[in-house]
Amino acid sequence: DIQMTQSPSSLSASVGDRVTITCRASQGMSDYLAWYQQKPGKVPKLLIYAASTLQSGVPSRFSGSGSGTDFTLTISSLQREDVATYYCQKYNSAPLTFGGGTKVEIK
Amino acid sequence: EVQLLESGGGLVQPGGSLRLSCAASGITFSSYAMSWVRQAPGKGLEWVSVICGSGGITYYADSVKGRFTMSRDNSKNTVYLQMNSLRAEDTAVYYCAKAPVQSCYKYFDYWGQGTLVTVSS
């Protein structure tokens, strides 16, 4: 099975900073990758699918890139409401594994 | 508006059984694959199982294979998760999640609010 490794596991950044989160797959998987945001005490929310396609209604400061084994989620200008844990998920085949998560905080 | 409503969670002893339900509304239910995803207290998301839109094909995480069974009743717009031989490590909030198409191999565009399962003596 393909393993998904996210890094860093947590980060602290200032409002307005550019934030990048990485997800690495143990095998190539084309662009079958999604990103989710889970705010404290809330349900996960889909941000990006197909590695780089923004889900409807998601602010344009979020973007995704990558293909094969290396993927990134970028927040171009961090806002206070972006405090959350972010997860990647592979979906090229079962198991539909999630990464371990990256907790984003405001410095 | 798409709504997913889980039910059936609760406290169960190790070795016991529980059946979760997820009732969907606002969608043509049979057109979509559905999954269960769980989150242990203070931990990350763990995919548990998926059932394709046709209802005939299911997949499971290794951690639950042979103990959990997912099914769906398209006439009731409901998916189920039968959980047997429960262990302490199965304690988690269980979310029902919808895929955007029938295919089992997809991401999740809608999530329910979750139901808490606690396995403890």
PDB file of C-alpha atoms in Angstrom, chain A residues 1 34 36 38 42-44 46 49 55 87 89 91-96 98, chain B residues 35 37 39 43-45 47 59 62 95 104-109 111-113:
ATOM      1  CA  ASP A   1       0.000   0.000   0.000  1.00  0.00           C
ATOM      2  CA  ALA A  34      -6.925  15.795  -2.225  1.00  0.00           C
ATOM      3  CA  TYR A  36      -8.712  18.924   3.506  1.00  0.00           C
ATOM      4  CA  GLN A  38     -10.187  20.705   9.682  1.00  0.00           C
ATOM      5  CA  LYS A  42     -15.202  21.037  13.214  1.00  0.00           C
ATOM      6  CA  VAL A  43     -15.782  18.586  10.394  1.00  0.00           C
ATOM      7  CA  PRO A  44     -13.125  18.234   7.663  1.00  0.00           C
ATOM      8  CA  LEU A  46     -12.478  19.617   1.058  1.00  0.00           C
ATOM      9  CA  TYR A  49      -8.783  17.686  -5.468  1.00  0.00           C
ATOM     10  CA  GLN A  55     -13.119  23.123  -4.647  1.00  0.00           C
ATOM     11  CA  TYR A  87      -4.624  16.622   5.652  1.00  0.00           C
ATOM     12  CA  GLN A  89      -5.504  12.029   1.009  1.00  0.00           C
ATOM     13  CA  TYR A  91      -7.484   8.200  -3.892  1.00  0.00           C
ATOM     14  CA  ASN A  92      -5.934   6.391  -6.836  1.00  0.00           C
ATOM     15  CA  SER A  93      -6.821   3.063  -5.237  1.00  0.00           C
ATOM     16  CA  ALA A  94      -7.867   1.555  -1.911  1.00  0.00           C
ATOM     17  CA  PRO A  95      -6.879   2.116   0.832  1.00  0.00           C
ATOM     18  CA  LEU A  96      -7.829   5.798   0.568  1.00  0.00           C
ATOM     19  CA  PHE A  98      -4.759  10.177   4.717  1.00  0.00           C
TER      20      PHE A  98
ATOM     21  CA  SER B  35     -17.099   6.118   3.007  1.00  0.00           C
ATOM     22  CA  VAL B  37     -13.634   7.897   8.166  1.00  0.00           C
ATOM     23  CA  GLN B  39     -10.764  10.152  14.141  1.00  0.00           C
ATOM     24  CA  LYS B  43      -5.505  12.136  16.487  1.00  0.00           C
ATOM     25  CA  GLY B  44      -5.640  12.444  12.715  1.00  0.00           C
ATOM     26  CA  LEU B  45      -8.111  11.170  10.147  1.00  0.00           C
ATOM     27  CA  TRP B  47     -10.061   6.102   6.379  1.00  0.00           C
ATOM     28  CA  TYR B  59     -12.963  -1.905   0.531  1.00  0.00           C
ATOM     29  CA  ASP B  62      -6.401  -3.365   7.196  1.00  0.00           C
ATOM     30  CA  TYR B  95     -17.692  10.323  10.034  1.00  0.00           C
ATOM     31  CA  CYS B 104     -14.959   4.058  -4.978  1.00  0.00           C
ATOM     32  CA  TYR B 105     -11.658   5.771  -5.797  1.00  0.00           C
ATOM     33  CA  LYS B 106     -12.454   9.378  -5.032  1.00  0.00           C
ATOM     34  CA  TYR B 107     -12.133  12.168  -2.515  1.00  0.00           C
ATOM     35  CA  PHE B 108     -14.941  13.322  -0.216  1.00  0.00           C
ATOM     36  CA  ASP B 109     -16.937  16.446  -0.964  1.00  0.00           C
ATOM     37  CA  TRP B 111     -19.050  15.020   5.473  1.00  0.00           C
ATOM     38  CA  GLY B 112     -21.485  14.293   8.264  1.00  0.00           C
ATOM     39  CA  GLN B 113     -21.099  15.676  11.773  1.00  0.00           C
TER      40      GLN B 113
END
